[in-house]
CSV table of N, CA and C in Angstrom, one decimal:
chain,number,residue,atom,x,y,z
A,1,MET,N,-11.6,10.5,-10.6
A,1,MET,CA,-11.8,9.0,-11.0
A,1,MET,C,-10.9,8.0,-9.9
A,2,LYS,N,-11.0,7.4,-9.0
A,2,LYS,CA,-10.6,6.5,-8.4
A,2,LYS,C,-10.7,5.1,-8.0
A,3,ALA,N,-9.7,4.7,-7.5
A,3,ALA,CA,-9.4,2.9,-7.7
A,3,ALA,C,-9.7,2.7,-6.7
A,4,PHE,N,-10.3,1.5,-5.8
A,4,PHE,CA,-10.1,1.0,-4.3
A,4,PHE,C,-8.7,-0.4,-5.3
A,5,PHE,N,-8.2,-0.6,-4.5
A,5,PHE,CA,-7.3,-1.6,-4.9
A,5,PHE,C,-6.7,-2.2,-3.5
A,6,GLU,N,-6.6,-4.0,-3.7
A,6,GLU,CA,-5.7,-5.0,-2.8
A,6,GLU,C,-4.1,-5.0,-3.2
A,7,ALA,N,-3.3,-4.7,-2.5
A,7,ALA,CA,-2.1,-5.1,-2.4
A,7,ALA,C,-1.5,-5.8,-1.0
A,8,LEU,N,-0.7,-6.7,-1.0
A,8,LEU,CA,-0.1,-7.0,0.1
A,8,LEU,C,-0.9,-7.3,1.3
A,9,GLY,N,-2.5,-7.8,1.0
A,9,GLY,CA,-3.5,-8.0,2.3
A,9,GLY,C,-3.8,-6.3,3.2
A,10,ASN,N,-3.8,-5.3,2.4
A,10,ASN,CA,-4.1,-4.4,2.5
A,10,ASN,C,-5.1,-3.6,1.5
A,11,GLN,N,-5.6,-2.7,2.1
A,11,GLN,CA,-6.7,-1.9,0.8
A,11,GLN,C,-6.3,-0.2,0.5
A,12,PHE,N,-6.1,0.1,-0.7
A,12,PHE,CA,-5.3,1.5,-1.1
A,12,PHE,C,-6.8,1.8,-1.9
A,13,VAL,N,-6.4,3.6,-1.9
A,13,VAL,CA,-7.2,4.5,-2.8
A,13,VAL,C,-6.2,4.9,-4.0
A,14,ALA,N,-6.4,4.5,-4.6
A,14,ALA,CA,-5.9,5.4,-5.4
A,14,ALA,C,-6.3,6.5,-6.5
A,15,ILE,N,-5.7,7.6,-6.8
A,15,ILE,CA,-5.7,9.2,-7.4
A,15,ILE,C,-4.6,9.3,-8.6
A,16,LYS,N,-5.3,9.5,-9.6
A,16,LYS,CA,-4.2,9.5,-10.4
A,16,LYS,C,-3.4,10.8,-10.5
A,17,GLU,N,-1.8,10.8,-10.2
A,17,GLU,CA,-0.6,11.6,-10.1
A,17,GLU,C,-0.6,11.8,-9.0
A,18,LYS,N,-0.6,11.0,-7.3
A,18,LYS,CA,-1.0,10.7,-6.2
A,18,LYS,C,0.4,10.2,-5.9
A,19,ASP,N,1.0,10.3,-4.8
A,19,ASP,CA,1.7,9.5,-4.3
A,19,ASP,C,1.4,8.8,-2.9
A,20,LEU,N,1.5,7.2,-2.6
A,20,LEU,CA,0.9,6.3,-1.9
A,20,LEU,C,2.2,5.5,-1.1
A,21,TYR,N,2.0,5.4,-0.3
A,21,TYR,CA,2.7,4.5,0.5
A,21,TYR,C,2.2,3.0,0.7
A,22,LEU,N,3.4,2.0,0.2
A,22,LEU,CA,2.4,0.6,0.5
A,22,LEU,C,3.6,-0.4,1.4
A,23,PRO,N,3.5,-1.3,1.4
A,23,PRO,CA,4.4,-2.4,2.6
A,23,PRO,C,5.3,-2.6,1.9
A,24,PHE,N,6.2,-2.4,1.6
A,24,PHE,CA,7.7,-3.3,1.3
A,24,PHE,C,8.0,-3.7,0.2
A,25,LEU,N,7.8,-3.5,-1.1
A,25,LEU,CA,8.2,-4.7,-2.3
A,25,LEU,C,9.2,-4.7,-2.3
A,26,LYS,N,10.1,-5.6,-2.1
A,26,LYS,CA,11.4,-6.2,-2.1
A,26,LYS,C,11.7,-6.1,-3.7
A,27,LEU,N,11.2,-6.3,-4.5
A,27,LEU,CA,11.5,-7.2,-5.5
A,27,LEU,C,11.3,-6.3,-6.9
A,28,GLU,N,10.6,-4.7,-6.4
A,28,GLU,CA,11.1,-3.6,-7.2
A,28,GLU,C,11.8,-2.5,-7.0
A,29,LYS,N,12.4,-2.3,-8.5
A,29,LYS,CA,14.1,-1.1,-8.7
A,29,LYS,C,13.3,0.1,-8.2
A,30,ILE,N,13.9,1.2,-8.6
A,30,ILE,CA,13.3,2.2,-8.5
A,30,ILE,C,13.2,3.2,-9.9
A,31,GLY,N,12.2,3.3,-10.0
A,31,GLY,CA,11.9,3.7,-11.6
A,31,GLY,C,11.1,3.0,-11.8
A,32,GLN,N,11.0,1.8,-11.5
A,32,GLN,CA,10.5,0.5,-11.9
A,32,GLN,C,9.1,0.9,-12.1
A,33,GLN,N,8.3,0.3,-13.8
A,33,GLN,CA,6.7,0.3,-13.6
A,33,GLN,C,5.9,-0.9,-13.3
A,34,ILE,N,4.7,-0.9,-12.2
A,34,ILE,CA,4.5,-1.8,-11.6
A,34,ILE,C,2.8,-2.0,-12.1
A,35,LEU,N,2.3,-2.8,-12.3
A,35,LEU,CA,0.8,-3.1,-12.7
A,35,LEU,C,0.1,-3.4,-11.7
A,36,LEU,N,-0.9,-2.8,-10.7
A,36,LEU,CA,-1.6,-3.7,-9.9
A,36,LEU,C,-3.0,-3.8,-10.2
A,37,GLN,N,-3.9,-5.1,-10.1
A,37,GLN,CA,-4.7,-6.0,-11.0
A,37,GLN,C,-6.2,-6.1,-9.9
A,38,LYS,N,-5.5,-6.2,-8.9
A,38,LYS,CA,-6.6,-6.5,-7.8
A,38,LYS,C,-7.6,-5.4,-7.2
A,39,ILE,N,-8.2,-4.9,-8.5
A,39,ILE,CA,-9.2,-3.6,-8.4
A,39,ILE,C,-10.1,-4.3,-7.7
A,40,ILE,N,-11.3,-3.7,-6.7
A,40,ILE,CA,-12.1,-3.5,-5.7
A,40,ILE,C,-13.2,-2.7,-6.4
A,41,LEU,N,-13.0,-1.7,-6.6
A,41,LEU,CA,-14.1,-0.3,-6.7
A,41,LEU,C,-13.6,0.5,-7.4
A,42,PHE,N,-13.7,0.8,-8.3
A,42,PHE,CA,-13.9,1.9,-9.5
A,42,PHE,C,-14.6,3.2,-9.7
A,43,ILE,N,-14.8,3.9,-9.0
A,43,ILE,CA,-15.7,5.9,-9.5
A,43,ILE,C,-15.1,6.5,-10.6
A,44,ASN,N,-15.7,6.6,-11.0
A,44,ASN,CA,-15.0,7.3,-12.9
A,44,ASN,C,-16.7,8.4,-12.6
A,45,ASN,N,-16.8,9.9,-12.9
A,45,ASN,CA,-18.2,10.5,-12.6
A,45,ASN,C,-19.2,10.3,-12.1
A,46,GLY,N,-19.0,9.7,-11.0
A,46,GLY,CA,-20.6,9.1,-9.9
A,46,GLY,C,-20.8,8.1,-10.2
A,47,LYS,N,-20.4,7.3,-11.3
A,47,LYS,CA,-20.3,5.5,-11.6
A,47,LYS,C,-19.6,5.1,-10.7
A,48,VAL,N,-19.9,3.9,-9.9
A,48,VAL,CA,-19.3,2.7,-9.0
A,48,VAL,C,-19.4,1.8,-9.8
A,49,GLN,N,-18.7,0.8,-10.2
A,49,GLN,CA,-18.0,-0.3,-10.7
A,49,GLN,C,-17.4,-1.0,-9.4
A,50,ILE,N,-18.4,-2.2,-8.8
A,50,ILE,CA,-17.8,-2.8,-7.7
A,50,ILE,C,-17.3,-4.2,-8.3
A,51,GLY,N,-16.3,-4.7,-7.4
A,51,GLY,CA,-15.9,-5.9,-8.5
A,51,GLY,C,-16.4,-7.1,-7.3
A,52,ARG,N,-16.8,-8.4,-8.0
A,52,ARG,CA,-17.0,-9.8,-7.5
A,52,ARG,C,-16.1,-10.9,-7.3
A,53,PRO,N,-14.6,-10.7,-7.0
A,53,PRO,CA,-14.4,-9.9,-5.5
A,53,PRO,C,-13.1,-8.8,-7.1
A,54,TYR,N,-13.0,-8.6,-7.9
A,54,TYR,CA,-12.2,-8.1,-8.5
A,54,TYR,C,-12.6,-8.2,-9.4
A,55,LEU,N,-12.7,-6.4,-10.3
A,55,LEU,CA,-12.8,-5.9,-11.3
A,55,LEU,C,-11.6,-6.2,-12.3
A,56,LYS,N,-12.0,-7.3,-14.0
A,56,LYS,CA,-11.2,-7.6,-14.5
A,56,LYS,C,-10.6,-6.9,-16.1
A,57,ASN,N,-11.6,-5.7,-15.8
A,57,ASN,CA,-10.9,-4.5,-17.1
A,57,ASN,C,-10.1,-4.2,-16.6
A,58,ILE,N,-9.9,-3.4,-15.5
A,58,ILE,CA,-9.5,-1.6,-14.9
A,58,ILE,C,-8.2,-2.6,-14.3
A,59,TYR,N,-7.3,-1.7,-14.9
A,59,TYR,CA,-5.4,-1.8,-13.7
A,59,TYR,C,-5.3,-0.4,-13.9
A,60,ILE,N,-4.5,-0.4,-12.6
A,60,ILE,CA,-3.3,0.7,-12.3
A,60,ILE,C,-1.9,0.5,-12.6
A,61,LEU,N,-1.8,2.1,-13.2
A,61,LEU,CA,0.0,2.0,-13.4
A,61,LEU,C,0.6,2.7,-12.1
A,62,ALA,N,1.8,2.3,-12.1
A,62,ALA,CA,2.1,2.9,-11.1
A,62,ALA,C,4.0,2.5,-10.7
A,63,GLU,N,4.6,3.5,-10.2
A,63,GLU,CA,6.0,4.5,-10.8
A,63,GLU,C,6.8,4.1,-9.2
A,64,VAL,N,7.2,3.1,-9.0
A,64,VAL,CA,8.5,3.5,-7.7
A,64,VAL,C,9.3,4.4,-7.9
A,65,ILE,N,8.8,5.4,-6.6
A,65,ILE,CA,9.4,6.3,-6.3
A,65,ILE,C,10.6,6.0,-5.5
A,66,GLY,N,10.6,5.1,-4.4
A,66,GLY,CA,11.8,4.8,-2.9
A,66,GLY,C,11.6,4.3,-2.5
A,67,HIS,N,12.1,3.5,-1.5
A,67,HIS,CA,12.0,2.3,-0.5
A,67,HIS,C,12.4,3.4,0.8
A,68,SER,N,11.6,3.6,2.0
A,68,SER,CA,12.0,4.2,3.2
A,68,SER,C,11.5,3.2,4.0
A,69,LYS,N,11.8,3.9,5.3
A,69,LYS,CA,11.2,3.2,6.9
A,69,LYS,C,9.7,4.4,7.6
A,70,GLU,N,9.2,3.5,8.2
A,70,GLU,CA,8.0,4.4,9.1
A,70,GLU,C,9.2,4.9,10.3
A,71,LYS,N,8.0,5.6,10.8
A,71,LYS,CA,8.5,6.2,12.6
A,71,LYS,C,8.8,4.9,13.2
A,72,LYS,N,9.7,5.4,14.4
A,72,LYS,CA,10.3,4.2,15.0
A,72,LYS,C,8.8,3.8,16.0
A,73,ILE,N,9.0,2.7,16.2
A,73,ILE,CA,7.7,2.2,17.4
A,73,ILE,C,8.8,1.8,18.7
A,74,ILE,N,8.1,2.0,19.5
A,74,ILE,CA,8.8,1.5,20.9
A,74,ILE,C,8.2,0.5,21.3
A,75,VAL,N,8.7,-0.8,21.6
A,75,VAL,CA,8.3,-1.3,22.9
A,75,VAL,C,9.3,-1.8,23.9
A,76,PHE,N,8.2,-1.8,25.5
A,76,PHE,CA,8.8,-1.4,26.2
A,76,PHE,C,8.3,-2.8,27.1
A,77,LYS,N,8.9,-3.8,27.4
A,77,LYS,CA,8.3,-4.5,28.4
A,77,LYS,C,8.5,-4.9,29.9
A,78,LYS,N,8.0,-5.0,30.6
A,78,LYS,CA,8.4,-4.5,32.3
A,78,LYS,C,7.9,-5.6,33.2
A,79,LYS,N,8.2,-6.6,34.3
A,79,LYS,CA,7.7,-6.9,34.9
A,79,LYS,C,8.4,-6.6,36.6
A,80,ARG,N,6.9,-5.7,37.1
A,80,ARG,CA,7.6,-5.3,38.3
A,80,ARG,C,8.1,-6.0,39.7
A,81,ARG,N,8.6,-5.5,40.3
A,81,ARG,CA,9.8,-6.1,41.6
A,81,ARG,C,10.1,-7.5,41.3
A,82,LYS,N,11.1,-7.9,39.7
A,82,LYS,CA,11.6,-8.8,39.5
A,82,LYS,C,12.8,-7.9,38.8
A,83,GLY,N,12.7,-7.3,38.5
A,83,GLY,CA,13.8,-6.0,37.9
A,83,GLY,C,14.2,-6.6,36.3
A,84,TYR,N,12.9,-7.2,35.4
A,84,TYR,CA,13.6,-7.3,34.0
A,84,TYR,C,12.3,-5.9,33.4
A,85,LYS,N,13.0,-5.4,32.9
A,85,LYS,CA,12.7,-4.3,31.8
A,85,LYS,C,13.0,-5.0,30.3
A,86,LEU,N,12.8,-4.9,29.2
A,86,LEU,CA,13.4,-4.6,27.7
A,86,LEU,C,12.8,-3.1,27.3
A,87,LYS,N,13.4,-2.8,26.5
A,87,LYS,CA,13.1,-2.1,25.8
A,87,LYS,C,13.9,-2.2,24.0
A,88,LYS,N,12.8,-2.1,23.1
A,88,LYS,CA,12.9,-2.8,21.8
A,88,LYS,C,12.7,-1.9,20.9
A,89,GLY,N,13.1,-1.1,19.9
A,89,GLY,CA,12.1,-0.6,18.6
A,89,GLY,C,12.0,-1.9,17.5
A,90,HIS,N,11.3,-0.9,16.5
A,90,HIS,CA,10.7,-1.5,15.5
A,90,HIS,C,10.7,-0.2,14.5
A,91,ARG,N,11.1,-0.5,12.8
A,91,ARG,CA,10.6,0.7,11.9
A,91,ARG,C,10.4,-0.5,10.8
A,92,GLN,N,9.2,0.1,10.3
A,92,GLN,CA,8.9,-1.2,9.3
A,92,GLN,C,9.3,-0.3,7.8
A,93,LYS,N,9.7,-1.0,7.0
A,93,LYS,CA,9.9,-1.2,5.6
A,93,LYS,C,8.6,-0.5,4.6
A,94,MET,N,8.9,0.5,4.0
A,94,MET,CA,7.2,1.0,3.2
A,94,MET,C,8.4,1.0,1.6
A,95,THR,N,7.6,1.0,0.6
A,95,THR,CA,8.0,1.4,-1.0
A,95,THR,C,7.0,2.5,-0.9
A,96,LYS,N,7.5,3.6,-1.8
A,96,LYS,CA,6.6,5.1,-2.3
A,96,LYS,C,6.4,4.9,-3.5
A,97,ILE,N,4.9,5.0,-4.3
A,97,ILE,CA,4.8,4.3,-5.3
A,97,ILE,C,4.0,6.2,-6.0
A,98,LYS,N,3.8,6.4,-7.1
A,98,LYS,CA,3.3,7.5,-7.9
A,98,LYS,C,2.4,7.1,-8.7
A,99,ILE,N,1.1,7.2,-8.7
A,99,ILE,CA,-0.2,6.3,-9.7
A,99,ILE,C,0.3,7.0,-11.1
A,100,LEU,N,0.3,6.7,-12.0
A,100,LEU,CA,0.7,7.1,-13.0
A,100,LEU,C,-0.6,7.0,-14.3
A,101,SER,N,-1.4,6.4,-13.6
A,101,SER,CA,-3.1,6.4,-14.4
A,101,SER,C,-3.6,5.0,-14.0
A,102,ILE,N,-4.9,5.2,-14.7
A,102,ILE,CA,-5.9,3.6,-14.2
A,102,ILE,C,-6.5,3.7,-15.6
A,103,VAL,N,-5.9,2.3,-15.7
A,103,VAL,CA,-6.0,2.2,-17.5
A,103,VAL,C,-7.4,1.4,-16.9
A,104,ARG,N,-8.9,2.1,-18.4
A,104,ARG,CA,-10.1,1.1,-18.3
A,104,ARG,C,-9.8,0.4,-19.5
A,105,HIS,N,-9.8,-1.3,-19.9
A,105,HIS,CA,-10.3,-1.9,-20.6
A,105,HIS,C,-11.5,-2.2,-21.4
A,106,GLY,N,-12.3,-1.8,-22.3
A,106,GLY,CA,-13.6,-2.5,-22.8
A,106,GLY,C,-14.5,-1.5,-22.7
A,107,THR,N,-16.1,-2.2,-21.8
A,107,THR,CA,-16.8,-1.1,-21.7
A,107,THR,C,-16.4,0.4,-21.2
């Protein structure tokens, strides 16, 4: 059973009991359960359901495991013969969630 969902402008694949990294969810506390409702595609035993744009009877229940940062990205700028050099780093914040279940109501 798989479900493709949209969260914070990105698309992800949800498989039961798997961990997943999402962009930072600042309102969520560690251990809190969240409900993901923007399901784009659902696959169960070879049967595929496609949302137009989203499926209304399928939800994903997930638990927030923790917050962390990605690997550092280095940004280096230089203008030759001008003596201008600039080195900056950036670490994107991430939220780690665990997919508890994919809930299907009705049909």
